[in-house]
CSV table of C-alpha atoms in Angstrom, one decimal:
chain,number,residue,atom,x,y,z
A,1300,MET,CA,-222.3,-116.9,59.6
A,1301,VAL,CA,-225.4,-114.7,59.1
A,1302,PHE,CA,-228.3,-114.3,56.7
A,1303,TRP,CA,-231.4,-112.1,56.5
A,1304,VAL,CA,-234.7,-113.2,55.0
A,1305,PHE,CA,-237.7,-110.9,54.2
A,1306,GLY,CA,-241.2,-112.0,55.0
A,1307,TYR,CA,-244.2,-110.5,53.3
A,1308,GLY,CA,-246.9,-113.2,53.7
A,1309,SER,CA,-247.3,-115.7,56.6
A,1310,LEU,CA,-243.7,-115.1,57.7
A,1311,VAL,CA,-244.8,-111.7,59.0
A,1312,TRP,CA,-246.8,-113.2,61.8
A,1313,ASN,CA,-245.6,-116.8,61.9
A,1314,PRO,CA,-241.9,-117.2,61.0
A,1315,GLY,CA,-241.7,-120.8,62.4
A,1316,PHE,CA,-238.0,-120.9,62.7
A,1317,GLU,CA,-235.3,-119.8,65.2
A,1318,TYR,CA,-234.1,-116.3,64.5
A,1319,ASP,CA,-232.0,-113.8,66.3
A,1320,GLU,CA,-233.5,-110.5,65.3
A,1321,LYS,CA,-236.7,-109.1,63.6
A,1322,VAL,CA,-236.9,-105.7,62.0
A,1323,ILE,CA,-240.0,-104.1,60.4
A,1324,GLY,CA,-239.3,-102.3,57.1
A,1325,PHE,CA,-239.9,-102.5,53.4
A,1326,ILE,CA,-238.4,-103.4,50.0
A,1327,LYS,CA,-238.7,-101.3,46.9
A,1328,ASP,CA,-240.0,-102.0,43.4
A,1329,TYR,CA,-242.1,-104.9,44.5
A,1330,ARG,CA,-245.8,-105.2,45.5
A,1331,ARG,CA,-247.7,-107.9,47.2
A,1332,VAL,CA,-250.1,-109.9,45.0
A,1333,PHE,CA,-252.2,-113.1,45.4
A,1334,ASP,CA,-251.1,-114.8,42.3
A,1335,LEU,CA,-249.5,-118.0,43.7
A,1336,ALA,CA,-251.2,-121.4,44.2
A,1337,CYS,CA,-250.8,-123.3,47.5
A,1338,ILE,CA,-251.7,-126.9,47.2
A,1339,ASP,CA,-250.3,-128.4,50.4
A,1340,HIS,CA,-251.0,-126.0,53.2
A,1341,ARG,CA,-254.1,-123.9,52.7
A,1342,GLY,CA,-255.4,-125.7,49.6
A,1343,THR,CA,-255.3,-128.9,47.6
A,1344,PRO,CA,-254.3,-129.7,44.0
A,1345,GLU,CA,-258.0,-129.9,43.1
A,1346,ASP,CA,-258.8,-126.6,44.9
A,1347,PRO,CA,-255.7,-124.5,45.3
A,1348,ALA,CA,-255.5,-121.6,47.7
A,1349,ARG,CA,-254.3,-118.2,46.7
A,1350,THR,CA,-251.2,-116.9,48.6
A,1351,CYS,CA,-248.8,-114.0,48.3
A,1352,THR,CA,-246.0,-113.5,45.9
A,1353,LEU,CA,-244.3,-110.4,44.7
A,1354,GLU,CA,-244.8,-108.5,41.5
A,1355,HIS,CA,-241.9,-106.4,40.2
A,1356,ILE,CA,-243.2,-102.8,39.6
A,1357,GLU,CA,-240.9,-99.8,39.6
A,1358,GLY,CA,-241.7,-97.4,42.4
A,1359,ALA,CA,-243.8,-99.8,44.4
A,1360,VAL,CA,-243.1,-100.6,48.1
A,1361,CYS,CA,-243.8,-103.8,50.0
A,1362,TRP,CA,-243.8,-103.7,53.8
A,1363,GLY,CA,-243.0,-106.7,55.9
A,1364,ALA,CA,-240.5,-108.1,58.4
A,1365,ALA,CA,-236.8,-109.1,58.0
A,1366,TYR,CA,-235.4,-111.9,60.1
A,1367,CYS,CA,-231.8,-112.4,61.0
A,1368,VAL,CA,-230.3,-115.8,61.5
A,1369,ARG,CA,-226.7,-115.7,62.9
A,1370,GLY,CA,-224.6,-118.4,64.6
A,1371,SER,CA,-223.3,-121.7,63.5
A,1372,PRO,CA,-223.5,-123.1,60.0
A,1373,GLU,CA,-225.8,-125.9,61.4
A,1374,LYS,CA,-228.2,-123.2,62.7
A,1375,GLU,CA,-228.2,-121.3,59.4
A,1376,ARG,CA,-228.6,-124.5,57.4
A,1377,ALA,CA,-231.5,-125.7,59.6
A,1378,ALA,CA,-233.3,-122.4,59.1
A,1379,MET,CA,-232.8,-122.3,55.4
A,1380,GLN,CA,-233.9,-126.0,55.0
A,1381,TYR,CA,-237.1,-125.2,56.9
A,1382,LEU,CA,-237.8,-122.1,54.8
A,1383,GLU,CA,-237.2,-124.0,51.5
A,1384,ARG,CA,-239.7,-126.7,52.5
A,1385,ARG,CA,-242.2,-124.2,53.7
A,1386,GLU,CA,-241.8,-121.9,50.6
A,1387,CYS,CA,-241.7,-124.8,48.1
A,1388,GLU,CA,-244.1,-123.1,45.8
A,1389,TYR,CA,-241.6,-120.3,45.3
A,1390,ASP,CA,-239.0,-121.1,42.6
A,1391,GLN,CA,-236.7,-118.1,43.1
A,1392,LYS,CA,-234.6,-116.6,45.8
A,1393,THR,CA,-234.0,-112.9,45.1
A,1394,LEU,CA,-231.6,-110.6,46.9
A,1395,VAL,CA,-232.9,-107.2,47.7
A,1396,ASP,CA,-232.1,-104.0,49.7
A,1397,PHE,CA,-234.2,-103.6,52.9
A,1398,PHE,CA,-235.2,-100.1,54.2
A,1399,LYS,CA,-236.4,-98.9,57.5
A,1400,GLU,CA,-239.0,-96.2,58.1
A,1401,THR,CA,-236.4,-94.0,59.8
A,1402,ASP,CA,-234.3,-93.8,56.7
A,1403,PRO,CA,-236.3,-94.6,53.5
A,1404,LEU,CA,-233.5,-93.5,51.1
A,1405,ARG,CA,-230.5,-95.5,52.4
A,1406,PRO,CA,-230.7,-99.3,52.7
A,1407,ALA,CA,-230.5,-100.6,56.2
A,1408,LEU,CA,-229.6,-104.0,54.9
A,1409,SER,CA,-228.4,-105.4,51.5
A,1410,GLY,CA,-228.4,-108.9,50.2
A,1411,VAL,CA,-231.6,-109.8,52.0
A,1412,ILE,CA,-233.2,-113.0,50.7
A,1413,VAL,CA,-236.8,-112.9,49.6
A,1414,PHE,CA,-238.7,-115.9,48.1
A,1415,THR,CA,-240.4,-115.0,44.8
A,1416,SER,CA,-242.0,-116.9,42.0
A,1417,THR,CA,-241.6,-116.7,38.2
A,1418,PRO,CA,-244.7,-115.1,36.7
A,1419,ASP,CA,-245.1,-117.7,34.0
A,1420,LYS,CA,-247.7,-120.4,34.0
A,1421,VAL,CA,-245.6,-122.6,31.6
A,1422,SER,CA,-242.3,-122.6,33.6
A,1423,ASN,CA,-243.9,-122.3,37.1
A,1424,LYS,CA,-246.8,-124.7,37.7
A,1425,TYR,CA,-247.8,-122.8,40.9
A,1426,TYR,CA,-248.3,-119.4,39.2
A,1427,LEU,CA,-252.0,-118.7,38.9
A,1428,GLY,CA,-251.7,-115.2,37.6
A,1429,PRO,CA,-254.1,-112.3,38.3
A,1430,ALA,CA,-257.8,-112.6,38.4
A,1431,PRO,CA,-260.8,-110.4,39.1
A,1432,LEU,CA,-261.2,-109.5,42.7
A,1433,GLU,CA,-264.5,-111.3,43.0
A,1434,GLU,CA,-263.1,-114.5,41.6
A,1435,MET,CA,-260.1,-114.4,43.9
A,1436,ALA,CA,-262.4,-113.8,46.9
A,1437,TRP,CA,-264.5,-116.9,46.1
A,1438,GLN,CA,-261.4,-119.0,45.7
A,1439,ILE,CA,-260.0,-117.8,49.0
A,1440,ALA,CA,-263.3,-118.1,50.8
A,1441,THR,CA,-263.7,-121.8,49.9
A,1442,ALA,CA,-260.2,-123.2,49.7
A,1443,VAL,CA,-259.1,-125.5,52.6
A,1444,GLY,CA,-255.9,-127.5,53.1
A,1445,PRO,CA,-254.1,-129.6,55.7
A,1446,CYS,CA,-252.9,-126.5,57.6
A,1447,GLY,CA,-256.2,-124.7,57.6
A,1448,ASN,CA,-258.4,-122.6,55.3
A,1449,ASN,CA,-257.3,-119.9,52.8
A,1450,ARG,CA,-259.4,-117.1,54.3
A,1451,ASP,CA,-257.7,-117.4,57.7
A,1452,TYR,CA,-254.4,-116.9,55.9
A,1453,LEU,CA,-255.7,-113.7,54.4
A,1454,PHE,CA,-257.3,-112.4,57.6
A,1455,SER,CA,-254.2,-113.1,59.6
A,1456,LEU,CA,-252.1,-111.2,57.1
A,1457,GLU,CA,-254.5,-108.3,57.3
A,1458,LYS,CA,-254.2,-108.2,61.1
A,1459,ALA,CA,-250.4,-108.6,60.9
A,1460,MET,CA,-250.0,-105.6,58.6
A,1461,PHE,CA,-252.3,-103.6,60.9
A,1462,ASP,CA,-250.2,-104.7,63.9
A,1463,ILE,CA,-246.9,-103.4,62.3
A,1464,GLY,CA,-248.6,-100.2,61.3
A,1465,HIS,CA,-248.4,-100.6,57.6
A,1466,GLU,CA,-251.7,-101.9,56.2
A,1467,ASP,CA,-251.9,-103.0,52.5
A,1468,ASP,CA,-254.8,-101.7,50.5
A,1469,LEU,CA,-255.0,-104.8,48.3
A,1470,VAL,CA,-255.1,-107.0,51.4
A,1471,ILE,CA,-257.9,-105.0,53.0
A,1472,GLU,CA,-259.9,-104.8,49.7
A,1473,LEU,CA,-259.6,-108.6,49.2
A,1474,ALA,CA,-260.4,-109.4,52.8
A,1475,ASN,CA,-263.5,-107.3,52.6
A,1476,GLU,CA,-264.6,-109.0,49.5
A,1477,VAL,CA,-264.0,-112.4,51.1
A,1478,ARG,CA,-266.2,-111.3,54.0
A,1479,LYS,CA,-269.0,-110.5,51.5
A,1480,VAL,CA,-268.7,-114.0,50.0
A,1481,LEU,CA,-268.8,-115.6,53.4
A,1482,GLY,CA,-271.9,-113.6,54.2
A,1483,THR,CA,-273.6,-114.7,51.0
A,1484,MET,CA,-272.6,-118.3,51.6
A,1485,ALA,CA,-274.1,-118.1,55.2
A,1486,LYS,CA,-277.4,-116.8,53.9
A,1487,GLU,CA,-277.6,-119.4,51.2
A,1488,LYS,CA,-276.8,-122.2,53.7
A,1489,LYS,CA,-279.5,-120.8,56.1
A,1490,LEU,CA,-282.1,-120.8,53.3
A,1491,VAL,CA,-281.3,-124.2,52.1
A,1492,GLY,CA,-281.2,-125.7,55.6
A,1493,SER,CA,-284.4,-124.1,56.9
A,1494,PRO,CA,-287.5,-126.3,56.8
A,1495,LEU,CA,-290.4,-125.0,54.7
A,1496,LYS,CA,-293.0,-123.2,56.8
A,1497,PRO,CA,-296.6,-124.2,56.1
A,1498,LEU,CA,-299.0,-121.6,54.9
A,1499,LYS,CA,-301.4,-120.1,57.4
A,1500,SER,CA,-304.4,-121.4,55.4
A,1501,GLN,CA,-303.0,-124.9,55.4
A,1502,THR,CA,-302.5,-124.8,59.2
A,1503,GLN,CA,-306.0,-123.6,59.9
A,1504,ALA,CA,-307.5,-126.2,57.5
A,1505,GLN,CA,-305.9,-129.0,59.6
A,1506,ILE,CA,-307.3,-127.8,62.9
A,1507,PRO,CA,-310.8,-129.4,62.6
A,1508,SER,CA,-309.3,-132.7,61.6
A,1509,ILE,CA,-306.9,-132.6,64.6
A,1510,GLN,CA,-309.8,-131.7,66.9
A,1511,LEU,CA,-311.8,-134.6,65.5
A,1512,LEU,CA,-309.0,-137.1,66.2
A,1513,LEU,CA,-308.9,-135.9,69.8
A,1514,LEU,CA,-312.6,-136.5,70.5
A,1515,PRO,CA,-313.6,-139.8,72.3
A,1516,PRO,CA,-315.1,-142.5,69.9
A,1517,GLU,CA,-318.6,-142.1,71.3
A,1518,ALA,CA,-318.6,-138.4,70.6
A,1519,VAL,CA,-317.4,-139.0,67.1
A,1520,ALA,CA,-320.2,-141.5,66.5
A,1521,MET,CA,-322.8,-139.0,67.8
A,1522,ASP,CA,-321.5,-136.3,65.4
A,1523,LEU,CA,-321.7,-138.7,62.5
């Protein structure tokens, strides 16, 4: 028994299940987008995170990692059950061809499983759909769930794609926008948290009164 699964999000750097082989490569006619809600890992139902799904576009390419699970039916079943729990927001399993950089025209593997989501807000409650870059960045910068915050997911994906030698322009662009948001939030927090500094004129006006309080009683009486 054997199956292959393609990872294009957190599976690239954190598969989390026992596998026998990992191969870097790509699938065709799909691109990575951040249109899927995550409400139990990196976000909550009230403040969902934005995580990766795939958008079908002719001619597009999505790089990632394919994992092979081979062995007993029990091993295969355990891996698939783990993946289905982890990828619970994805309502489809799609079978795709997988290509390696050394031969981009001929599939290295066929029938590779990839978790995808229906791009329909009515039939798929986890589908958020596209949004302006700035809006997505604010959502990713602020969303937090039981497994951590949304921004670390994005930054880890950015690093993982760099590590495999195939960076994704959208990931980089979105990560940079999130960094801008975090910088703005840090400045606002600093301004709100800093105590008000008294004016120089106010400080100088208080000096005679302070000096008067420091004088002995008899000296004060003589001055009066």
